[in-house]
Short mmCIF file of C-alpha atoms in Angstrom, two decimals:
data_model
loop_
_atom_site.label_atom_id
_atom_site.label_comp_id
_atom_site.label_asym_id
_atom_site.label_seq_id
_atom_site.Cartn_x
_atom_site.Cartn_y
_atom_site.Cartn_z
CA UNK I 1 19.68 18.57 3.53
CA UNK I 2 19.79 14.91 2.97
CA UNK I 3 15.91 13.40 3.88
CA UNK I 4 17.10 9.90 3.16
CA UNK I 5 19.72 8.89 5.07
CA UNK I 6 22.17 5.57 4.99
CA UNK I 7 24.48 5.76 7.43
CA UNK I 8 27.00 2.83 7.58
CA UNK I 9 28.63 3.40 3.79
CA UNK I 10 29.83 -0.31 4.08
CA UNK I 11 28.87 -3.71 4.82
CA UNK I 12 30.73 -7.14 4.84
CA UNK I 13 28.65 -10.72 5.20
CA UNK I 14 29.70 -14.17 5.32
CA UNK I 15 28.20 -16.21 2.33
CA UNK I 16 25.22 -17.80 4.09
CA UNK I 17 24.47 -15.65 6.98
CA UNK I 18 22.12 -12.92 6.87
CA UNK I 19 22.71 -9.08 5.73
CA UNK I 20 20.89 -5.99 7.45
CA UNK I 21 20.86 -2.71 5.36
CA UNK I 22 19.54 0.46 6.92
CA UNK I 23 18.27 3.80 6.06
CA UNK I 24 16.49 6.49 7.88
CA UNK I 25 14.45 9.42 6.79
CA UNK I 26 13.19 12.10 8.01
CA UNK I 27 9.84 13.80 6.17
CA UNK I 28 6.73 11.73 8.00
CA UNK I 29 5.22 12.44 4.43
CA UNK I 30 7.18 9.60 2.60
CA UNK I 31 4.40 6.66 1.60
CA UNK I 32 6.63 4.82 -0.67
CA UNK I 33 9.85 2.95 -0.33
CA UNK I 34 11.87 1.89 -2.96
CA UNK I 35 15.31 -0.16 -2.52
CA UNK I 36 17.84 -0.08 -5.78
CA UNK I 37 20.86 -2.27 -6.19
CA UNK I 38 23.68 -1.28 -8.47
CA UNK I 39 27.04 -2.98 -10.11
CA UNK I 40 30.01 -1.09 -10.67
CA UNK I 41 29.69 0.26 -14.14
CA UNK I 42 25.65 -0.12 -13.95
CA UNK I 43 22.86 2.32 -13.96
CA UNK I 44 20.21 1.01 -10.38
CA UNK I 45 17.61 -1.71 -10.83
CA UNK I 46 15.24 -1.80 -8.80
CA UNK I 47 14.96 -4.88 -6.42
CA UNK I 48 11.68 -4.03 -4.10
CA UNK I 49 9.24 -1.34 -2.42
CA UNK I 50 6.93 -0.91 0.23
CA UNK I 51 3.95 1.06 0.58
CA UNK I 52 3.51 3.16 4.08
CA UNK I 53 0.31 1.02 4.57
CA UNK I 54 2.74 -1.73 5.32
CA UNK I 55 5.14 -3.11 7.47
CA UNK I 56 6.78 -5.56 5.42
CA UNK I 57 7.23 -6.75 1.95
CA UNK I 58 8.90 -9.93 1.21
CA UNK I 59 10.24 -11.07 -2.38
CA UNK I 60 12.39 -14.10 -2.42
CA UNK I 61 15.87 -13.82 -0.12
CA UNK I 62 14.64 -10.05 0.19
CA UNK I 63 12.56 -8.55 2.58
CA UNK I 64 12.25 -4.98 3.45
CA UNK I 65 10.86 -4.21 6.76
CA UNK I 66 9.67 -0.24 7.54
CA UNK I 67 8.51 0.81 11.09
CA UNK I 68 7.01 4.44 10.43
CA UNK I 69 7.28 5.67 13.86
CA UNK I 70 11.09 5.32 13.81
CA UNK I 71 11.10 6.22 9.98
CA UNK I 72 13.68 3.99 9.55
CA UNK I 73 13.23 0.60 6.82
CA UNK I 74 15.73 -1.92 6.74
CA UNK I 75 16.21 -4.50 4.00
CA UNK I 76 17.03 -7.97 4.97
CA UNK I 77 19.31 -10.23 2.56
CA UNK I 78 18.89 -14.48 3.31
CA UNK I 79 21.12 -16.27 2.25
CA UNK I 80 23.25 -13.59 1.31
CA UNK I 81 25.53 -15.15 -1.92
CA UNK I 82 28.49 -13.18 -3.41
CA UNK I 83 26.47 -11.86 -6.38
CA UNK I 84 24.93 -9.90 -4.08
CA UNK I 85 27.62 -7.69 -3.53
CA UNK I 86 27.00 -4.21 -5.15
CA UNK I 87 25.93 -0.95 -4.03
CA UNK I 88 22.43 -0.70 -2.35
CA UNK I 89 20.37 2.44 -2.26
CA UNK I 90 16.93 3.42 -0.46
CA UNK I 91 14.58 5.82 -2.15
CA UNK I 92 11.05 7.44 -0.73
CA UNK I 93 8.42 9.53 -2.32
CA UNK I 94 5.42 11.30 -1.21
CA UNK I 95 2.45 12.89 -3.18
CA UNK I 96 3.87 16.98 -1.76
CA UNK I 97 6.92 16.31 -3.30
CA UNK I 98 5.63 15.40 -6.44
CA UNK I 99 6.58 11.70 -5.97
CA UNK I 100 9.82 12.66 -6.71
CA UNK I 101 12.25 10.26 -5.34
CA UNK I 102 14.49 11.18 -2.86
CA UNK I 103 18.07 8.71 -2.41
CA UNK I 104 20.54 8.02 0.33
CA UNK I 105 23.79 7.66 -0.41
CA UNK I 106 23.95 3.85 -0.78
CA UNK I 107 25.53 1.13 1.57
CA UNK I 108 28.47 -1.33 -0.56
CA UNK I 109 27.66 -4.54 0.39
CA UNK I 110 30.28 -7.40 0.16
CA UNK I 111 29.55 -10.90 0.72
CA UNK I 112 32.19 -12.79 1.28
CA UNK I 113 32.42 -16.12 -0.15
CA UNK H 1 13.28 -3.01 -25.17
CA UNK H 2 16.42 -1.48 -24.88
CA UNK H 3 16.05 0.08 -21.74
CA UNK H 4 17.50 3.52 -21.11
CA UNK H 5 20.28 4.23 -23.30
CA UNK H 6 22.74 7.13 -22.30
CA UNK H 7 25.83 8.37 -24.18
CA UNK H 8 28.75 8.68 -23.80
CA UNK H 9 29.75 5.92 -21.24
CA UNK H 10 32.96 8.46 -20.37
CA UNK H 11 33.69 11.80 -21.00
CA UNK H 12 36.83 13.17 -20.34
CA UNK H 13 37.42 17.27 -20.88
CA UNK H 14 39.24 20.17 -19.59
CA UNK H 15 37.53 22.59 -17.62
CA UNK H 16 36.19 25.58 -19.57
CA UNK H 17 34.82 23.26 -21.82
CA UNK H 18 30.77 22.77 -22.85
CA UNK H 19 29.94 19.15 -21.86
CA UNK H 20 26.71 17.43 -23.88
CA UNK H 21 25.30 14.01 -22.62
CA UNK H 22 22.59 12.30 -24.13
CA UNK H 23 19.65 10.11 -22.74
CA UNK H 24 16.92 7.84 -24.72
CA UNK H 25 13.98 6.93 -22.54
CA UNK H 26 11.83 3.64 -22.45
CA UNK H 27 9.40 3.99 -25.18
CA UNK H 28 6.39 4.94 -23.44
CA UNK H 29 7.96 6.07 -20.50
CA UNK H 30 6.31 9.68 -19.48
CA UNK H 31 8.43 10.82 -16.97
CA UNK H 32 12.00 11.19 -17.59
CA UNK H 33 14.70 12.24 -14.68
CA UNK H 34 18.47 13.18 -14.46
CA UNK H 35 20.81 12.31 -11.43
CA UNK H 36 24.05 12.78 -10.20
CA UNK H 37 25.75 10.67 -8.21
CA UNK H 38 28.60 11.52 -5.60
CA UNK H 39 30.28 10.08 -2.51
CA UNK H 40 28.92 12.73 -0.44
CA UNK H 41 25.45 13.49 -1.80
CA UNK H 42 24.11 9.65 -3.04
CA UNK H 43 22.17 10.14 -6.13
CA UNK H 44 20.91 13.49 -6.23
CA UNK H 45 17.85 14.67 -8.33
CA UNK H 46 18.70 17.55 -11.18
CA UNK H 47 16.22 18.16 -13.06
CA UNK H 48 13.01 16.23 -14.06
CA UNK H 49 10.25 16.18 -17.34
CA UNK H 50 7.11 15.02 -17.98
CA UNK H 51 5.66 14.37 -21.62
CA UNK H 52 8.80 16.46 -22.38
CA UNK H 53 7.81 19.42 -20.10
CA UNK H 54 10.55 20.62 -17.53
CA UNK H 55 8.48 20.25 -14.04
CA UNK H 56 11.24 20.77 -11.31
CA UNK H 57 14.59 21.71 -12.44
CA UNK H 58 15.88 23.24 -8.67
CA UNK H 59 17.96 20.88 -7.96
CA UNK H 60 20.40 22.19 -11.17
CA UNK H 61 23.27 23.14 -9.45
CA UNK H 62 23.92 26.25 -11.02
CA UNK H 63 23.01 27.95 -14.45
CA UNK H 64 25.85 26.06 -15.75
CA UNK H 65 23.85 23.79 -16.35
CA UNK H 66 21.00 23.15 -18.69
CA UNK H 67 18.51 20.28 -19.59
CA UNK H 68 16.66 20.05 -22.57
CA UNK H 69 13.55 17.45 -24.12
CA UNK H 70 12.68 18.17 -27.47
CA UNK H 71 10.52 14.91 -27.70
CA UNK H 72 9.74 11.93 -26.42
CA UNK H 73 12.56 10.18 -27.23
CA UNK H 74 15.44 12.34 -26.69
CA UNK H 75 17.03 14.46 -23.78
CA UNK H 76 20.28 16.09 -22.80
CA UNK H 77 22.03 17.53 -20.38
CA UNK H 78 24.67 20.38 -20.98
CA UNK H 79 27.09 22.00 -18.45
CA UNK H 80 29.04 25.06 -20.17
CA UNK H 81 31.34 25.67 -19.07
CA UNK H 82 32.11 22.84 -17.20
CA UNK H 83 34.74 22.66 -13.59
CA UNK H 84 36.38 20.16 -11.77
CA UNK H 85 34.07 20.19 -9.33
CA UNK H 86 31.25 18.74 -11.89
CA UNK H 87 33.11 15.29 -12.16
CA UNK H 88 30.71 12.69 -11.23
CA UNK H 89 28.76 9.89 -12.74
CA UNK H 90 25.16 11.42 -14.23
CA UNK H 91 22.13 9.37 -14.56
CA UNK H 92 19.39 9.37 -16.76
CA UNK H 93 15.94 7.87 -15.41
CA UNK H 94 12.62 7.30 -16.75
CA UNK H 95 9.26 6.00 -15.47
CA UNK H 96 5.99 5.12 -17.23
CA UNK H 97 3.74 7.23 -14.49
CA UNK H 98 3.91 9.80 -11.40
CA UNK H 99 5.35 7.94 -8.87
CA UNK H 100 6.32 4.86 -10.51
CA UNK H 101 9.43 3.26 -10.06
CA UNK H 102 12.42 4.30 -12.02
CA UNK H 103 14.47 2.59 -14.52
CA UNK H 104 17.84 3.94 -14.69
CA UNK H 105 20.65 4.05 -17.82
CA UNK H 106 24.15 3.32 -17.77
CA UNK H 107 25.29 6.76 -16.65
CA UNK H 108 27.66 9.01 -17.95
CA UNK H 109 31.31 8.96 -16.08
CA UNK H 110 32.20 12.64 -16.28
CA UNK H 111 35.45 13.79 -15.53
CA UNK H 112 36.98 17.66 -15.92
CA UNK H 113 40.21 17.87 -15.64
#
């Protein structure tokens, strides 16, 4: 059963405006959320995290937002450029799984120049 | 440093066949984790070690498939023999601590024909 959960397997943005990627979970135990962007061809680096004592984390153009009641985090792309396009992927962890990390199964986002 | 090195980039075989890739971890890296990714499933946890100890190998699909650390520096993952159905792109991951965030390798495209 999938615990991490990205529903919309696509996403296309005009150059400039702002992207919205989603994910839901469902074990109340996750305390740490991870976001991974990958290229065709590459292995996932890691772009940011938040901690469940959080609400938002902000690096740069990226900011992920996570609202624990809903368990649902969204990261938020602005300005979204083309070389943002890739494959995006949110992971959680909790200490009773062993802070094994647990993926969805990734949104492609285009950005269209 | 290199990062997480994995060979082959591509593997191509015919079913029936034992299939061997390889994974070098970040030098210092304790934890060390292999993936499979798939349309349906996202990136899916295997198996995972730490300081070259199996911990949690249930999510190997079947005992087809084996994973093996004999040090630090060195791990692989075997499928004999290997189906159609195992065609995918495998990941190696490793991270310096229990819950830390994951650095990821190239992958391994796998295809059985």
């Amino acid at each position: 059963d999938q615990q991490v959960k990205q529903n919309s397997p696509s996403l296309s943005v005009q150059e400039g405006r702002i992207s919205i990627l989603n994910c839901d979970y469902t074990n109340s135990m996750f305390d740490y959320f991870l976001w991974y962007k990958k290229y065709p061809a590459e292995g996932p680096t890691f772009l940011i995290s938040i901690s469940s004592i959080k609400d938002k984390n902000e690096d740069g153009r990226f900011t992920v937002f996570l609202n624990k009641s809903a368990k649902h985090l969204s990261l938020h792309i602005v300005p979204s450029q083309p070389g943002d396009s890739a494959v995006y992927f949110c992971a959680a962890s909790a200490l009773d799984t062993g802070n094994q990390f647990y993926f969805g199964t990734g949104t492609s986002l285009t950005v269209i120049p | 440093d290199a990062g997480v090195i994995q060979s082959p980039r591509h593997e191509v075989t015919e079913m029936g066949q034992e299939v061997t890739l390889r994974c070098k971890p970040i030098s210092g890296h304790d934890y060390l984790f292999w993936y499979r990714q798939t349309m349906m499933r996202g990136l899916e946890l295997l198996i995972y070690f730490n300081n070259n100890v199996p911990i949690d190998d249930s999510g190997m699909p079947e005992d087809r498939f084996s994973a093996k650390m004999p040090n630090a520096s060195f791990s692989t993952l075997k499928i004999q023999p290997s189906e159609p159905r195992d065609s995918a792109v495998y990941f190696c991951a490793s991270s310096r601590g229990q819950g830390e965030k994951l650095f990821f390798g190239s992958g391994t495209q796998l295809s059985v024909l």
